[in-house]
PDB file of C-alpha atoms in Angstrom:
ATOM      1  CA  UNK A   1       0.000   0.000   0.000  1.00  0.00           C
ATOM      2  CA  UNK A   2       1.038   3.468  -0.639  1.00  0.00           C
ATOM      3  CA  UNK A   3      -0.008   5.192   2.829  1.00  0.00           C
ATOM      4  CA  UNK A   4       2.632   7.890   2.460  1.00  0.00           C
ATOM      5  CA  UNK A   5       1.124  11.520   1.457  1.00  0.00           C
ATOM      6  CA  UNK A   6       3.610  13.783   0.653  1.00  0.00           C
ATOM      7  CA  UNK A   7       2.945  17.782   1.228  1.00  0.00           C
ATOM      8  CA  UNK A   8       5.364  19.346  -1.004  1.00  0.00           C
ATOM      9  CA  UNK A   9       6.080  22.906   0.866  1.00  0.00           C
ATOM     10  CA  UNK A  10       6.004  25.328  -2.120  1.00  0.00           C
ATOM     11  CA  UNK A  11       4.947  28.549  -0.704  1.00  0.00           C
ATOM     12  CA  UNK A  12       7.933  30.786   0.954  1.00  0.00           C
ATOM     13  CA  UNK A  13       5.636  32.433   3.268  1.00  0.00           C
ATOM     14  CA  UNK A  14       4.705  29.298   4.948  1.00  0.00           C
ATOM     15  CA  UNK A  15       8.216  28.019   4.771  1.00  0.00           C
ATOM     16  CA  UNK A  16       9.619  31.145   6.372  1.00  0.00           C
ATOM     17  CA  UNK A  17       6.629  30.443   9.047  1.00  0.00           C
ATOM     18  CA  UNK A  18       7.470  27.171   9.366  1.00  0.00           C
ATOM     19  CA  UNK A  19      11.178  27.831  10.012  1.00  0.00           C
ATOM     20  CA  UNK A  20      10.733  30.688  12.801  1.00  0.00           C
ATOM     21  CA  UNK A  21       7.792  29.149  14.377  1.00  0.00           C
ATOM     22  CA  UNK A  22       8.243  25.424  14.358  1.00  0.00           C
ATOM     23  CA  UNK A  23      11.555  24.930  13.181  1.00  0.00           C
ATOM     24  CA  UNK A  24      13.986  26.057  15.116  1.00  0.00           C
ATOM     25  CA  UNK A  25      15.143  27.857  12.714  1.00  0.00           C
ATOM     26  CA  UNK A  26      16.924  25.433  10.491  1.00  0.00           C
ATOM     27  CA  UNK A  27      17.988  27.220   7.089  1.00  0.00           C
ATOM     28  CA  UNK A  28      17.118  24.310   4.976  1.00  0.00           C
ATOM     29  CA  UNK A  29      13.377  24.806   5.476  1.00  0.00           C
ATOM     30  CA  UNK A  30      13.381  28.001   3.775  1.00  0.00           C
ATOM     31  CA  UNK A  31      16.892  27.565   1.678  1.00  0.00           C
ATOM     32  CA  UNK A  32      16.171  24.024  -0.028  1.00  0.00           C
ATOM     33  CA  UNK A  33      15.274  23.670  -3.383  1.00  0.00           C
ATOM     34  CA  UNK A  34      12.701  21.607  -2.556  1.00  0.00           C
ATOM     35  CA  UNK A  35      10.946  20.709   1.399  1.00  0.00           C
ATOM     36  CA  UNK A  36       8.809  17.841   1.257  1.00  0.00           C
ATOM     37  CA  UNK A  37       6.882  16.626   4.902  1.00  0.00           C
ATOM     38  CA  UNK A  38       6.109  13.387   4.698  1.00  0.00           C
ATOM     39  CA  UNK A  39       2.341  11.772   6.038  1.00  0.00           C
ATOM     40  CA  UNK A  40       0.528   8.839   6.079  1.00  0.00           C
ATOM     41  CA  UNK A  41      -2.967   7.544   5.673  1.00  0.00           C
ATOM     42  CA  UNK A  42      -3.100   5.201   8.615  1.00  0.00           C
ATOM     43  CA  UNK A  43      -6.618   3.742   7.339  1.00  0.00           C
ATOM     44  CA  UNK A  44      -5.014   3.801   3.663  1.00  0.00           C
ATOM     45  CA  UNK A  45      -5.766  -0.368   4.483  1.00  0.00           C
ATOM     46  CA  UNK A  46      -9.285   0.270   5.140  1.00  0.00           C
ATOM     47  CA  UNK A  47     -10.242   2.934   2.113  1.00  0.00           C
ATOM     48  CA  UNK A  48     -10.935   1.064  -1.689  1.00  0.00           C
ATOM     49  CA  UNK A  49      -7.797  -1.756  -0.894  1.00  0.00           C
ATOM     50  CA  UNK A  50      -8.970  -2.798  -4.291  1.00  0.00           C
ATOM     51  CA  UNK A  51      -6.633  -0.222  -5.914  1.00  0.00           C
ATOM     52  CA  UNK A  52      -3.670  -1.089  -4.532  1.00  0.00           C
ATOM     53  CA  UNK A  53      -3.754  -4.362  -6.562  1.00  0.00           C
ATOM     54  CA  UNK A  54      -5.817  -3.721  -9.330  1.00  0.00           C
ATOM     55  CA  UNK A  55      -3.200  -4.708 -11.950  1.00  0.00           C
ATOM     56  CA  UNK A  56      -2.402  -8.181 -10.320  1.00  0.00           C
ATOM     57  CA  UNK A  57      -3.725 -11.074 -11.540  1.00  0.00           C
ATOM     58  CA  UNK A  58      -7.552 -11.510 -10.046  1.00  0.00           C
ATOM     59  CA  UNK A  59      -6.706 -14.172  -7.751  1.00  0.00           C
ATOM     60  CA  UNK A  60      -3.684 -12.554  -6.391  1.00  0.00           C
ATOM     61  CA  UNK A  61      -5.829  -9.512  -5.534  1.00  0.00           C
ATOM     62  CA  UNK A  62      -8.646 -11.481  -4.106  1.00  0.00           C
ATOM     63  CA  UNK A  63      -6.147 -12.880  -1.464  1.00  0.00           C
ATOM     64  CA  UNK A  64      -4.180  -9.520  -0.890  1.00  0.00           C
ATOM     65  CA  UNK A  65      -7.429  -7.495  -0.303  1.00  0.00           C
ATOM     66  CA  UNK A  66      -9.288 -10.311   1.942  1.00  0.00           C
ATOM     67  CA  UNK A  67      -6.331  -9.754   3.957  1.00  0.00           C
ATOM     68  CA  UNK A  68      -6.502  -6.471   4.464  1.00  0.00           C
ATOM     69  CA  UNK A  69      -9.487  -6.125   6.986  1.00  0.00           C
ATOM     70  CA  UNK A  70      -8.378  -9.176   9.026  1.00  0.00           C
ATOM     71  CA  UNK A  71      -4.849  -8.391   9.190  1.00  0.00           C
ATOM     72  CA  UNK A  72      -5.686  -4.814  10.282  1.00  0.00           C
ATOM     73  CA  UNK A  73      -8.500  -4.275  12.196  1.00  0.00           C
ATOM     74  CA  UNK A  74      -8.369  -3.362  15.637  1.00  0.00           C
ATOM     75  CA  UNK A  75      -4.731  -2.977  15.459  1.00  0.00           C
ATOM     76  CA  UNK A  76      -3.899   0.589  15.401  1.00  0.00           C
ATOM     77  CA  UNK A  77      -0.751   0.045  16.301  1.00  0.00           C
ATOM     78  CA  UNK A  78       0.181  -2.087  13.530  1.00  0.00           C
ATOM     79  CA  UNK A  79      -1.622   0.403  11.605  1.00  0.00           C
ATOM     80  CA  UNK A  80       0.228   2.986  12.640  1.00  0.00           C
ATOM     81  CA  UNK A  81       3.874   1.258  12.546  1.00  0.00           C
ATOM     82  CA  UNK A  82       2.841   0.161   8.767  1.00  0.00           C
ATOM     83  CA  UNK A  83       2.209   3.935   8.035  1.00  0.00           C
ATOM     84  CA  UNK A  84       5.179   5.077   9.126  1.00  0.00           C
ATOM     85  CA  UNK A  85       7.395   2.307   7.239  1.00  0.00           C
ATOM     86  CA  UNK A  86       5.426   3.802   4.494  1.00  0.00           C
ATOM     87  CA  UNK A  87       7.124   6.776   5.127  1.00  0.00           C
ATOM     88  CA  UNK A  88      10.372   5.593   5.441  1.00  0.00           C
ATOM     89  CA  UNK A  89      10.328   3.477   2.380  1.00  0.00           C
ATOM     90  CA  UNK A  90       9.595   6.044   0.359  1.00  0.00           C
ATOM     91  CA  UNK A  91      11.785   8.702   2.148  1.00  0.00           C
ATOM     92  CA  UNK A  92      14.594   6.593   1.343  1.00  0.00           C
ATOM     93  CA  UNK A  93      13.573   6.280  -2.314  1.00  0.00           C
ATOM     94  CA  UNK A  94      13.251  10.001  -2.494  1.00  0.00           C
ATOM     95  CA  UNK A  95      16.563  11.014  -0.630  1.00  0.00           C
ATOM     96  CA  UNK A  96      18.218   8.008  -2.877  1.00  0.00           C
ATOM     97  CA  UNK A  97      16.789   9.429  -6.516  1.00  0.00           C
ATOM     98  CA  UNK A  98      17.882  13.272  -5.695  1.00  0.00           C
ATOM     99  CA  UNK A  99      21.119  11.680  -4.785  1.00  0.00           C
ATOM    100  CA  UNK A 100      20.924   9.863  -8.270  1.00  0.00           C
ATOM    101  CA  UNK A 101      20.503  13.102  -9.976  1.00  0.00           C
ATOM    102  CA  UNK A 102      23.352  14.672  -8.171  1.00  0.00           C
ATOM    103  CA  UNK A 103      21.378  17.021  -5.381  1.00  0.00           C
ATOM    104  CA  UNK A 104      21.417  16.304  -1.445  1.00  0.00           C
ATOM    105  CA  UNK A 105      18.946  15.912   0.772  1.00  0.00           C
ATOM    106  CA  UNK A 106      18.660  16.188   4.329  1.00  0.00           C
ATOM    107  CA  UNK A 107      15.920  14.076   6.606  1.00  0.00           C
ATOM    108  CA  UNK A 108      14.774  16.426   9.265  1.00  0.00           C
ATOM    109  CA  UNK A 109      12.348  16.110  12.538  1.00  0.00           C
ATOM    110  CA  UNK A 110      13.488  19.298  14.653  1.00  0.00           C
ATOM    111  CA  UNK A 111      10.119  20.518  14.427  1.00  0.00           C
ATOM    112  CA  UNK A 112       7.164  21.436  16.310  1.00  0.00           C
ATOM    113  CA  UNK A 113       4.804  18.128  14.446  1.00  0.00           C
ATOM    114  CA  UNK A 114       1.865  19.075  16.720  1.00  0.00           C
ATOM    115  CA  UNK A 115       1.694  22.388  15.646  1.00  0.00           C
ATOM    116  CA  UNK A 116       2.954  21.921  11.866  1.00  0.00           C
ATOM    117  CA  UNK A 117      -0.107  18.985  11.688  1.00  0.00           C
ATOM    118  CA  UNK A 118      -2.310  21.964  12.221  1.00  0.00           C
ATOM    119  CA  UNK A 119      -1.119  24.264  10.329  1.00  0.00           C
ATOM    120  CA  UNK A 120      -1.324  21.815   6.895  1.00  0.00           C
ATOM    121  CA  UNK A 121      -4.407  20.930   8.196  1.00  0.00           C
ATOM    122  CA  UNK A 122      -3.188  16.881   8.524  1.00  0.00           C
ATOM    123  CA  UNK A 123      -6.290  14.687   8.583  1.00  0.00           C
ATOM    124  CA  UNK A 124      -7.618  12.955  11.798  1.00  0.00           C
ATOM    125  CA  UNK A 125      -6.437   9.616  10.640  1.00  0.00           C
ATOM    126  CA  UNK A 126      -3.098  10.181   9.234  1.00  0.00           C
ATOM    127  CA  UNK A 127       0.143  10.436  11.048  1.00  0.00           C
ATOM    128  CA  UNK A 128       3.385  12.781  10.506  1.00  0.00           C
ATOM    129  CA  UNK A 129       6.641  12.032   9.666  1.00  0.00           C
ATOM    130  CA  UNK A 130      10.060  13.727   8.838  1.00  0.00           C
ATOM    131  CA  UNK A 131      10.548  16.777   6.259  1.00  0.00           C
ATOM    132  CA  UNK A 132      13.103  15.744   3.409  1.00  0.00           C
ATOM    133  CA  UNK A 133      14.959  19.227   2.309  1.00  0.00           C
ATOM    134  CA  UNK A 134      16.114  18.458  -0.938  1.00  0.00           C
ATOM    135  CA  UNK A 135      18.776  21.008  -3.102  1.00  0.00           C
ATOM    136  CA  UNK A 136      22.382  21.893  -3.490  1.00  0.00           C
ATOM    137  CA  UNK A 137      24.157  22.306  -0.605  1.00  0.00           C
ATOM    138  CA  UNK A 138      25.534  25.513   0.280  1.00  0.00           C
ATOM    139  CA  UNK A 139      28.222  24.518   2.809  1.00  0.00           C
ATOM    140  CA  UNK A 140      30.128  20.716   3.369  1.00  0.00           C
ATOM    141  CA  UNK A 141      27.603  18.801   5.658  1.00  0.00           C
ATOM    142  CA  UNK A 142      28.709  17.782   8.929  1.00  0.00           C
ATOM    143  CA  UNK A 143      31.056  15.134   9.393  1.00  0.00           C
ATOM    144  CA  UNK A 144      29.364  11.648  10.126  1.00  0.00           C
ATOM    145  CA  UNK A 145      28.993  11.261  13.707  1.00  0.00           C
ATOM    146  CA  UNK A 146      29.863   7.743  14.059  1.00  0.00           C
ATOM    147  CA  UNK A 147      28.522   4.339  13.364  1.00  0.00           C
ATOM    148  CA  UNK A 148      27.697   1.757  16.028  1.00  0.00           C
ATOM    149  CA  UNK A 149      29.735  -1.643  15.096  1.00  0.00           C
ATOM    150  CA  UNK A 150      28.072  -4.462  13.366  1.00  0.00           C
ATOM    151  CA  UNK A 151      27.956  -6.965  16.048  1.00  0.00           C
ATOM    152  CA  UNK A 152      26.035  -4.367  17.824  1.00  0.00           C
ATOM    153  CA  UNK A 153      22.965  -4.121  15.065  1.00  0.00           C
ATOM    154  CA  UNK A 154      23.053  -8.061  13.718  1.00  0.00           C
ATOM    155  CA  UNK A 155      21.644 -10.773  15.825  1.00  0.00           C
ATOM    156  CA  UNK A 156      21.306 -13.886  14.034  1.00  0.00           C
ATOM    157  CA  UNK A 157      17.885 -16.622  14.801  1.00  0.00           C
ATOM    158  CA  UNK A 158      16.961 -14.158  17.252  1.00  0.00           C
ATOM    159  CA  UNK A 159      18.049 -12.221  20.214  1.00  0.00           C
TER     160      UNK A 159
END
């Protein structure tokens, strides 16, 4: 499913607003070529499933949708984790294509999400995620701040 929504911040006004009143004033929300927040429809499961398959063989989509409903309901936190994978699946894409086309991006979440959710308007059943500042950078980026070692992040058959 394709729960992700993105809100592609065009206006400069509302960038400049978002930068000095939720932002904490970080220069890529205004100075970015392009500032895309990231959403998610967490009852994408629930509206028309149909869609999401319609181009897979009838049987296949018979399964995939009759799963939906089962596999979902009354599990809002699976719905919600499943939205935000959304988001970070196709964050990743995003911040891996402007890469690809020789531009950097930045993920950020130093914002005020309560108050930015308001101010976009964000629907009742959808959830926030990160802002993706996306242009040529103006100054070298920070240097990496470390990497945890690999025996720390793999665990093999289980913890």
């Amino acid at each position: 499913m394709q729960h992700w929504r993105f809100v592609i911040l065009r206006d400069p006004a509302l960038r400049a607003t978002i930068r000095k009143d939720y932002g904490n004033d970080q220069a890529q929300i205004t100075d970015a070529s392009l500032l895309v927040l990231f959403t998610a429809d967490v009852k994408a499961w629930s509206k028309q499933p149909q869609r999401y398959w319609a181009e897979a063989p009838k049987p296949v989509a018979d399964l995939l949708v009759g799963w939906m409903g089962p596999f979902h309901e009354g599990r809002e936190w699976l719905q919600r984790d499943e939205a935000q994978r959304s988001i970070g699946l196709a964050m990743q894409t995003l911040m891996l294509a402007a890469t690809g086309m020789g531009y950097q991006s930045c993920p950020m979440i130093g914002f005020e999400i309560e108050k930015l959710a308001e101010r976009i308007r964000l629907p009742a059943d959808h959830v926030m995620g990160p802002m993706v500042a996306i242009g040529k950078g103006t100054q070298e980026p920070w240097p990496k701040p470390g990497q945890l070692p690999l025996e720390e992040l793999v665990v093999e058959n289980g913890f």
